[in-house]
XYZ file of C-alpha atoms in Angstrom:
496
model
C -29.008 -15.138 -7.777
C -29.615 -11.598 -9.073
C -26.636 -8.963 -8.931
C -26.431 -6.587 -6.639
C -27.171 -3.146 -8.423
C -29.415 0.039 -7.570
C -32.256 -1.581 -8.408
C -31.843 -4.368 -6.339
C -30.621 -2.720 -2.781
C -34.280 -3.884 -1.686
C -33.512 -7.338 -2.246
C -31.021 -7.599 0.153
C -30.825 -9.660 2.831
C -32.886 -8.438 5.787
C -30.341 -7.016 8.500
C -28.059 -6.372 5.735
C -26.180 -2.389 6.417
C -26.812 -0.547 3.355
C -26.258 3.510 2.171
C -28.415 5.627 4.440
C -28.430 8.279 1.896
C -29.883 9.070 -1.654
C -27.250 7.852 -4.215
C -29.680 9.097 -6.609
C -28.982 12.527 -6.011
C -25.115 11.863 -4.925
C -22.614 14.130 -7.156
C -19.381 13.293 -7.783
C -16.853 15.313 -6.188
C -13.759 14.036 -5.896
C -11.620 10.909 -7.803
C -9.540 8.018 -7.107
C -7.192 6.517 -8.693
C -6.444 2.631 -8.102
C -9.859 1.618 -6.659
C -8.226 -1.784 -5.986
C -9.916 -3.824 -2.659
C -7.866 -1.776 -0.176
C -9.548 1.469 -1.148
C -12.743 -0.251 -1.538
C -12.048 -1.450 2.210
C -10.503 1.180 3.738
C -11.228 5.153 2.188
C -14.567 3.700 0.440
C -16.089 2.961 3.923
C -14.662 6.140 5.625
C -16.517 8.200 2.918
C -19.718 6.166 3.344
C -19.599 6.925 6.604
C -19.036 10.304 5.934
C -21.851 10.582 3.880
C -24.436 9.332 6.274
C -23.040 11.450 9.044
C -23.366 14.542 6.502
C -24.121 14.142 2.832
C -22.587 16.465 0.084
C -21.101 16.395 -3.135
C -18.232 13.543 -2.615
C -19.687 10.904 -4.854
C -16.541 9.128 -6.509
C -14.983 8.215 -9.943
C -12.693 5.653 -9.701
C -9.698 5.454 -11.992
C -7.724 2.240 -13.095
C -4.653 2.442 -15.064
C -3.573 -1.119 -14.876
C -5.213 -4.527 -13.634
C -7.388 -5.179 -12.413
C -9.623 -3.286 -14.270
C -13.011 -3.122 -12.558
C -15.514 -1.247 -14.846
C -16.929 -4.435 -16.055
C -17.281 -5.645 -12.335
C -18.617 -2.725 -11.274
C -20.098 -1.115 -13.655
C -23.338 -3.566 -13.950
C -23.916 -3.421 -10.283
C -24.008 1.005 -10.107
C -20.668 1.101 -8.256
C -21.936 -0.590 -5.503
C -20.255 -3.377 -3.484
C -20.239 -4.958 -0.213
C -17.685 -4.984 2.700
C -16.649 -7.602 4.925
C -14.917 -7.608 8.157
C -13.866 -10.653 9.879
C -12.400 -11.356 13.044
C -11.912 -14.693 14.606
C -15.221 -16.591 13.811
C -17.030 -13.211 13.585
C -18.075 -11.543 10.332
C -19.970 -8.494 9.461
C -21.100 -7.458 5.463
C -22.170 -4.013 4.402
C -22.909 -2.559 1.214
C -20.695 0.699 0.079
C -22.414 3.393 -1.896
C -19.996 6.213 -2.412
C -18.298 5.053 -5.704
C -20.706 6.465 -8.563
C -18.527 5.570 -11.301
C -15.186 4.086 -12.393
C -13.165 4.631 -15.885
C -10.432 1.884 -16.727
C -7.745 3.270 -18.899
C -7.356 1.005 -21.529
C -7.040 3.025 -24.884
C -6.798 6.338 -25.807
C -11.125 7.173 -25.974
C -10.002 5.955 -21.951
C -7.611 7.802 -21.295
C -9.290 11.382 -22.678
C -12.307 10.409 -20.745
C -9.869 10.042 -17.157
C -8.180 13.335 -18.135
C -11.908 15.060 -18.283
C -12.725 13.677 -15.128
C -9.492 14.969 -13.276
C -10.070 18.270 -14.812
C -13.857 18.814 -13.986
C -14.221 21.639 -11.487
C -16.445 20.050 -9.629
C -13.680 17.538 -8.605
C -12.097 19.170 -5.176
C -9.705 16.408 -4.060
C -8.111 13.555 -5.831
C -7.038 10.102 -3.431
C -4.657 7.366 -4.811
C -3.656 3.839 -3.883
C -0.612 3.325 -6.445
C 1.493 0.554 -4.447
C 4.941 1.862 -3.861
C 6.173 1.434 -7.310
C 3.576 3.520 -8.675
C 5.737 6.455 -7.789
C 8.098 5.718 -10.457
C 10.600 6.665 -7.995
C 14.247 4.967 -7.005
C 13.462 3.483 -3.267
C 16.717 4.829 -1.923
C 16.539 8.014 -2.476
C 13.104 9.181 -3.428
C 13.883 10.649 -6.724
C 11.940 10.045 -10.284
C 13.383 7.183 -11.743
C 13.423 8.321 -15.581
C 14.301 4.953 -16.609
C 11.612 3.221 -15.910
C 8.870 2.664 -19.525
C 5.827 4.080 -18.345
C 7.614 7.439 -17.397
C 9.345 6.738 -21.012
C 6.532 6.333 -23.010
C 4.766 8.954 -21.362
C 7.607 11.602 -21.617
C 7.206 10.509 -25.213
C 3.300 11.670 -25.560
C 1.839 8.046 -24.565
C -2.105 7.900 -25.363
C -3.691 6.969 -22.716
C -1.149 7.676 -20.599
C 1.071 4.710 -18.957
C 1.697 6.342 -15.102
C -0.367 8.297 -12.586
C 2.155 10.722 -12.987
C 1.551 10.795 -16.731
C -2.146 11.155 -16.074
C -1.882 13.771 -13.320
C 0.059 15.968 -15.546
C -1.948 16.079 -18.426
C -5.373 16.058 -16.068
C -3.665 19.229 -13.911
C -2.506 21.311 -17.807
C -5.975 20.661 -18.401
C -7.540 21.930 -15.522
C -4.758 25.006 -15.853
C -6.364 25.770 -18.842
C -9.875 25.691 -18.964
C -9.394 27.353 -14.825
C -10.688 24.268 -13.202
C -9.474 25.584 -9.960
C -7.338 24.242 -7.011
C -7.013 20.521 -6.383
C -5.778 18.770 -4.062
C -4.106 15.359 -4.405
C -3.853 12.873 -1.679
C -1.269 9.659 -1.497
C -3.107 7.129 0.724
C 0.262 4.481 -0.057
C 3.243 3.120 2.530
C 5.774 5.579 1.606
C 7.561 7.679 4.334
C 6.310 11.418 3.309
C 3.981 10.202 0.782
C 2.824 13.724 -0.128
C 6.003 15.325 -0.547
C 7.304 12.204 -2.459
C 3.985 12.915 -4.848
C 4.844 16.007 -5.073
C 8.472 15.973 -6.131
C 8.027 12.561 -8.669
C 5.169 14.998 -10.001
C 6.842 18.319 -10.253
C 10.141 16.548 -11.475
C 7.939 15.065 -14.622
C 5.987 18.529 -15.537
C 9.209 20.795 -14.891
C 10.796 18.447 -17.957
C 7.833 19.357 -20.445
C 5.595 21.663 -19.237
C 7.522 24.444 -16.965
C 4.188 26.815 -16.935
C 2.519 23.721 -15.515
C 5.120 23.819 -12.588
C 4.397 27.262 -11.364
C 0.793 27.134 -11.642
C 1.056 23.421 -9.289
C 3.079 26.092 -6.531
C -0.354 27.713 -5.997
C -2.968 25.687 -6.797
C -2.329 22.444 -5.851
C -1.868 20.724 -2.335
C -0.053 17.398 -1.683
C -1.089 16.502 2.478
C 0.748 13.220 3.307
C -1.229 10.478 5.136
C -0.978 7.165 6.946
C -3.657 4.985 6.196
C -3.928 1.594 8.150
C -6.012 -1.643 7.715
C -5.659 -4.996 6.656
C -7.714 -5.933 3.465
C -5.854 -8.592 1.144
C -6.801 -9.182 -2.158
C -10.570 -10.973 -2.424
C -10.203 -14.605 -3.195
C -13.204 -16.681 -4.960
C -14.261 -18.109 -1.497
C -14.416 -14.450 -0.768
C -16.987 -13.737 -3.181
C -19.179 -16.352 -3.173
C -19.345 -15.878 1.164
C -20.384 -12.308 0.456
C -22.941 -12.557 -1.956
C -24.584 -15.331 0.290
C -24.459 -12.989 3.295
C -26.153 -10.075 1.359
C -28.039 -12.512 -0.774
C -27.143 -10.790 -4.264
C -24.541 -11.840 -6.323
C -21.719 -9.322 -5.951
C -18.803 -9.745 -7.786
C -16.817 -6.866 -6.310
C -16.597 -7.979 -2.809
C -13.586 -7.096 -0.187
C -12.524 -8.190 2.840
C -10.695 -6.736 5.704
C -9.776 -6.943 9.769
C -12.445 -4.498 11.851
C -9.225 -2.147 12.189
C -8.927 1.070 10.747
C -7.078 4.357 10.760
C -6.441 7.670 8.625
C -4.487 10.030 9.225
C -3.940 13.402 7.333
C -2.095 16.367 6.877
C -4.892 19.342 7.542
C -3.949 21.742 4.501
C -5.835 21.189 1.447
C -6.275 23.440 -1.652
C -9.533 23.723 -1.268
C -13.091 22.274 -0.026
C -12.591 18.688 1.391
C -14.866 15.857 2.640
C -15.243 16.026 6.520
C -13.745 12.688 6.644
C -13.051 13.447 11.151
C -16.841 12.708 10.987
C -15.904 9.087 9.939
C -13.000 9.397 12.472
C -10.407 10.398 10.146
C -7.703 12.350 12.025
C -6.498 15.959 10.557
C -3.374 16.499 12.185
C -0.799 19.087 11.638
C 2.151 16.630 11.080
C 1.510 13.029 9.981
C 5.143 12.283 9.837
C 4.956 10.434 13.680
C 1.843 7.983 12.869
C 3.178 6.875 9.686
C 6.718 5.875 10.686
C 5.335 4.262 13.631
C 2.778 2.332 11.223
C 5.551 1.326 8.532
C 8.351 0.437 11.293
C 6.133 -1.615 13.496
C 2.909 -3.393 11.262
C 4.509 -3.178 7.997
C 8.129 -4.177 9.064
C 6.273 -6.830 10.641
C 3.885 -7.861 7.953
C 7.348 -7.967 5.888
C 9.662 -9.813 7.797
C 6.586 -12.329 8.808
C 5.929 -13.142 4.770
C 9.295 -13.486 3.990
C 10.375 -15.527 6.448
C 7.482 -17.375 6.598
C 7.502 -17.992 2.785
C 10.966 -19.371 3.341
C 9.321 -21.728 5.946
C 6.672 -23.123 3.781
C 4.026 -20.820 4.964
C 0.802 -20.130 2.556
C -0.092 -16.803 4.618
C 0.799 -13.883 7.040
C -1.271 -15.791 10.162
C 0.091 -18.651 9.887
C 3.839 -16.969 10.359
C 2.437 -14.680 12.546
C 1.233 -18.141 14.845
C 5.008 -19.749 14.194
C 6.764 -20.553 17.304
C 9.898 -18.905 15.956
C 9.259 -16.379 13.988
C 7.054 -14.577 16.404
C 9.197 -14.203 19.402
C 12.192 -13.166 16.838
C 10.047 -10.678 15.163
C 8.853 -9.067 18.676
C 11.996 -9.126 19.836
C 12.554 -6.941 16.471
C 10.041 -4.377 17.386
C 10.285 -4.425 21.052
C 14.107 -4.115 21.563
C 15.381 -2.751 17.965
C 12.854 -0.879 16.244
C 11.122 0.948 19.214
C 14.117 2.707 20.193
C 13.807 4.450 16.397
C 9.989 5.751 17.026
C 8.674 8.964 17.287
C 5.854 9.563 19.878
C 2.763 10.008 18.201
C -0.581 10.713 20.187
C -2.652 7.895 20.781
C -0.134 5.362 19.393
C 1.768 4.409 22.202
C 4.578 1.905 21.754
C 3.926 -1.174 23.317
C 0.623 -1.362 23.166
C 0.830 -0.831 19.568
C 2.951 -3.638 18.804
C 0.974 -5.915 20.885
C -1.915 -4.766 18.471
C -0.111 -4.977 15.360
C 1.263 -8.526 16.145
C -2.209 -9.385 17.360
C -3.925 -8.412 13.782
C -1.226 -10.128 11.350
C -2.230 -13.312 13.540
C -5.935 -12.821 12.629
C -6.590 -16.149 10.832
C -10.356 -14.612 9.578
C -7.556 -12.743 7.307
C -6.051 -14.460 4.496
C -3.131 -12.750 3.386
C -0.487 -14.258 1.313
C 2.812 -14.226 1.909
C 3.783 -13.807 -1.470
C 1.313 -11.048 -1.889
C 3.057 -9.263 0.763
C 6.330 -9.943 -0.531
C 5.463 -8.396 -3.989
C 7.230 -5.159 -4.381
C 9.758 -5.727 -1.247
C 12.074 -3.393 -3.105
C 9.961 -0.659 -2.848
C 9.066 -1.601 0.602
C 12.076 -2.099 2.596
C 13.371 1.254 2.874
C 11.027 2.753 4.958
C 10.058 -0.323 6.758
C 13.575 -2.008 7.891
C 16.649 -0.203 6.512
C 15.785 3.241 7.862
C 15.185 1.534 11.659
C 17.973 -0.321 10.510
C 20.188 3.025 9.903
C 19.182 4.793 13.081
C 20.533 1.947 15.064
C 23.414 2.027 13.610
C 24.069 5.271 14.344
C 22.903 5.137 17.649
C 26.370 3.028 17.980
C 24.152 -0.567 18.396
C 24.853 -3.451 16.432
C 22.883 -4.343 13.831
C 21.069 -7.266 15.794
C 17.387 -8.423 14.407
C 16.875 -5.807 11.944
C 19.660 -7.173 9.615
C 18.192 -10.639 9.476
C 14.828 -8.800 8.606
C 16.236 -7.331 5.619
C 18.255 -10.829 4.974
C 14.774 -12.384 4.655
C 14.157 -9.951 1.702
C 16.838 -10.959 0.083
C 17.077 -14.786 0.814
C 12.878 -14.437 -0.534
C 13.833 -13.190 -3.794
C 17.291 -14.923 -4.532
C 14.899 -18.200 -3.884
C 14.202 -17.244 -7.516
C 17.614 -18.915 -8.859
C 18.345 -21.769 -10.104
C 21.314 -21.969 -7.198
C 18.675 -21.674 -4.820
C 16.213 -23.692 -6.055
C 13.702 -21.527 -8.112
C 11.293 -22.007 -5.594
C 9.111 -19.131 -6.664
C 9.472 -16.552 -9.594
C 9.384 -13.247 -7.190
C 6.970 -10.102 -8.504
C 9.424 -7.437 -7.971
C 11.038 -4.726 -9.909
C 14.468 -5.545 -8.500
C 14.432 -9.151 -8.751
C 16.220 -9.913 -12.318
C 19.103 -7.721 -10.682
C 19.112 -9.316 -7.122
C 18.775 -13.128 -8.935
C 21.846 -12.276 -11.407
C 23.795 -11.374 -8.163
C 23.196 -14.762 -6.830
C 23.455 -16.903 -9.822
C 26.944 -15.856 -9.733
C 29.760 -17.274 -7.291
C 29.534 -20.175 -5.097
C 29.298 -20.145 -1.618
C 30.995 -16.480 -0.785
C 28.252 -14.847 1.266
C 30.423 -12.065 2.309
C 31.064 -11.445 -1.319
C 27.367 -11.855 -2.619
C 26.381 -9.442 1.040
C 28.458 -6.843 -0.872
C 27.093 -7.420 -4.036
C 24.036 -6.587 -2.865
C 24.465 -3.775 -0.876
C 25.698 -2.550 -3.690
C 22.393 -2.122 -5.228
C 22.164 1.465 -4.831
C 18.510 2.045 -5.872
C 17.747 0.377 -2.843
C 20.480 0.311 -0.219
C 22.322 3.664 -1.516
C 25.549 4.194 -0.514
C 25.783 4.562 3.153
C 25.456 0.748 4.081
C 28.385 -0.533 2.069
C 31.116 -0.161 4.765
C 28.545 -0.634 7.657
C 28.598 -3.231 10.087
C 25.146 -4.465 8.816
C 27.190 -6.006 5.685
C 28.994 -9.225 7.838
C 25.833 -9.247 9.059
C 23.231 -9.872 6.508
C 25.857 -12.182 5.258
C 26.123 -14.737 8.149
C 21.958 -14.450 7.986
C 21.927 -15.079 3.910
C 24.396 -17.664 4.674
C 21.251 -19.370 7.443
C 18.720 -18.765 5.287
C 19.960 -20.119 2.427
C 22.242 -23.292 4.076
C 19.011 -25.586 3.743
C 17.823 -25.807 7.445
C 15.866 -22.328 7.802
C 14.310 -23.633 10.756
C 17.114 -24.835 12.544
C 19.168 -21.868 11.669
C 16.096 -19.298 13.157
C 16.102 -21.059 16.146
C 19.408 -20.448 16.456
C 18.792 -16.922 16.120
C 16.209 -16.854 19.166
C 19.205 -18.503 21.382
C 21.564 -16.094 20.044
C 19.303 -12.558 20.601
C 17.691 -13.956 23.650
């Protein structure tokens, strides 16, 4: 089967969706960094939509710092690579044409060439999927964690540099220098106030090294926060293979993804921007609402679904999402506990949108891992369940659903001790930490609650004398007594 490239678009499979626009005389106009599948899925397809509903400059370079690095994937095939929705028994393939090229930073030659590209003029607005820890910030509180390496070796003068924030600083003195002009840089990841997080992290690593840097960011650079909202898990081999057949060229860049989308940004930019509303993008003068709706209700769902349903045996999000008892506890969640912490947002009303949210995890077209979901929680659970968590509490309610929710985090990673079983070896930046906690002690769970409450990089201080603590406790103390199950059903009876 030949590869899907340029040359072969006219090859494809007849039906087949394809750019309605001349990629030949595309420019590049903007950058992202992390063109992992959910940008691929998600701001890739907004942009080629954009494109045909108006085309102009906004060709993209993609920019990898860390795996998986792409340029040999993509590269051969001209940036192009197909999209596939699936709902149900229902599946629809198109083939993206907006990314023009992509640079993987893998040595210093890499690294110079990514700092160019950042600086060009022509580049008007940088996007960037990180993940959470990207950031290089402490969950808790939101600040740059200088401990972490890559922030250390690129405080140090790392070639190529070892963070985005290490890239973005040396891209930005660039562009200061040879007067680039404005930029403006936009966080498309699940953090509560992702643009002013950006811009602190980002300001707090310049103002340590390069202080003329700092003032010239106060008036040339723009930081709009944004929710961004669909499900596209990481491509598996089946994946592949399904998509090539369906465009019938071999593409080994392929995504997947639910039919759902949504973006929505902060309207103030530094300067010209892509007319993404023609895509149906949403430029809104405060994004705060949509995206604590999004990360209390689908991603403190998506959470507490993996976790627990890891715990339970369960290979993906659908399958927990289709449990018996996990789903009526984790609407209860939502519908009695969480809702009461929401802001109104226009055109996300409550209930419905928990009905939708629930509905879409349980999308069995969608194969998303549990563990692929957990990865990370650390960075996660702040914004998704201790913050809903915290504004019951202070609302005077007990702690109820929400502190079994961020129980399952826990009881998910200690399941990497050897007192718990070593069931799994969790991918988290917190997890050597929260497994030392519970290697220790025997069967205290108010002691090993308070232990790790304690971790203040996560929980802070706040929660350490709350009522959540006896809490999480009893739950750890279910979760972890060797009938999860029986112990969750038990929960249902007792927050019927």
């Amino acid at each position: 089967m030949q590869r899907l490239a340029q040359d072969t678009l006219a090859k494809l499979s007849p039906g087949t969706r394809r750019p309605h626009y001349d990629r030949t005389k595309l420019a590049i106009g903007m950058a992202h960094i992390g063109v992992g599948a959910f940008h691929r899925c998600h701001q890739g397809e907004f942009t080629d939509d954009m494109l045909e509903a108006r085309f102009g400059p906004w060709g993209v370079v993609g920019i990898n710092l860390r795996p998986p690095l792409l340029t040999d994937i993509l590269a051969p095939q001209d940036g192009l690579y197909s999209r596939t929705l699936r709902e149900g028994t229902i599946a629809e393939t198109r083939v993206i044409g907006a990314l023009r090229k992509v640079i993987d930073v893998r040595d210093p030659a890499d690294g110079e060439a990514a700092i160019s590209a950042l600086a060009a003029p022509q580049i008007k607005v940088v996007t960037m999927t990180l993940t959470e820890k990207g950031y290089c910030h402490i969950p808790s509180s939101g600040t740059l964690d200088w401990s972490r390496p890559d922030i250390i070796r690129d405080r140090e003068g790392a070639s190529p540099p070892a963070s985005a924030l290490g890239l973005l600083a040396a891209a930005l003195e660039r562009r200061r220098q040879t007067g680039g002009g404005g930029l403006t840089l936009i966080s498309c990841d699940n953090v509560p106030g992702n643009g002013a997080l950006l811009r602190s992290v980002l300001t707090a690593f310049i103002a340590a090294q390069l202080s003329p840097l700092a003032s010239w960011i106060e008036t040339n650079v723009a930081f709009p926060s944004t929710m961004v909202d669909r499900i596209a898990p990481a491509p598996m081999a089946e994946d592949l293979v399904s998509a090539s057949e369906a465009i019938g060229l071999r593409d080994e860049a392929a995504v997947v993804g639910e039919p759902f989308r949504q973006w929505v940004i902060d309207d103030r930019f530094a300067a010209d921007h892509p007319p993404w509303d023609l895509a149906g993008a949403q430029f809104v003068a405060d994004v705060t609402p949509y995206e604590l709706i999004k990360m209390r209700v689908l991603n403190a769902a998506q959470s507490t679904l993996s976790h627990l349903g890891a715990l339970l045996g369960h290979a993906f999000s659908f399958q927990a999402a289709d449990d018996p008892v996990l789903a009526p506890l984790v609407r209860r969640m939502l519908v009695r506990e969480t809702a009461g912490t929401l802001p109104n947002a226009p055109g996300m009303e409550i209930s419905a949108y928990i009905d939708t949210s629930l509905s879409r995890i349980a999308n069995s077209a969608i194969r998303h891992r549990c563990h692929q979901i957990g990865t990370d929680g650390s960075q996660k659970i702040v914004q998704r369940l201790l913050n809903p968590l915290r504004g019951r509490l202070a609302a005077g309610h007990a702690p109820g659903l929400l502190a079994l929710a961020v129980a399952s985090w826990l009881a998910y990673v200690l399941c990497g001790a050897r007192r718990h079983g070593a069931r799994w070896q969790p991918n988290d930046p917190m997890a050597a930490g929260v497994i030392a906690i519970g290697e220790q002690g025997g069967d205290d769970f108010d002691g090993l609650a308070r232990a790790l409450i304690g971790i203040e990089q996560v929980f802070g201080s706040d929660l350490r004398d709350s009522t959540a603590v006896p809490a999480i406790a009893m739950h750890l103390r279910g979760l972890l007594g060797g009938d999860v199950r029986g112990y969750l059903r038990e929960c249902l009876v007792e927050y019927a």
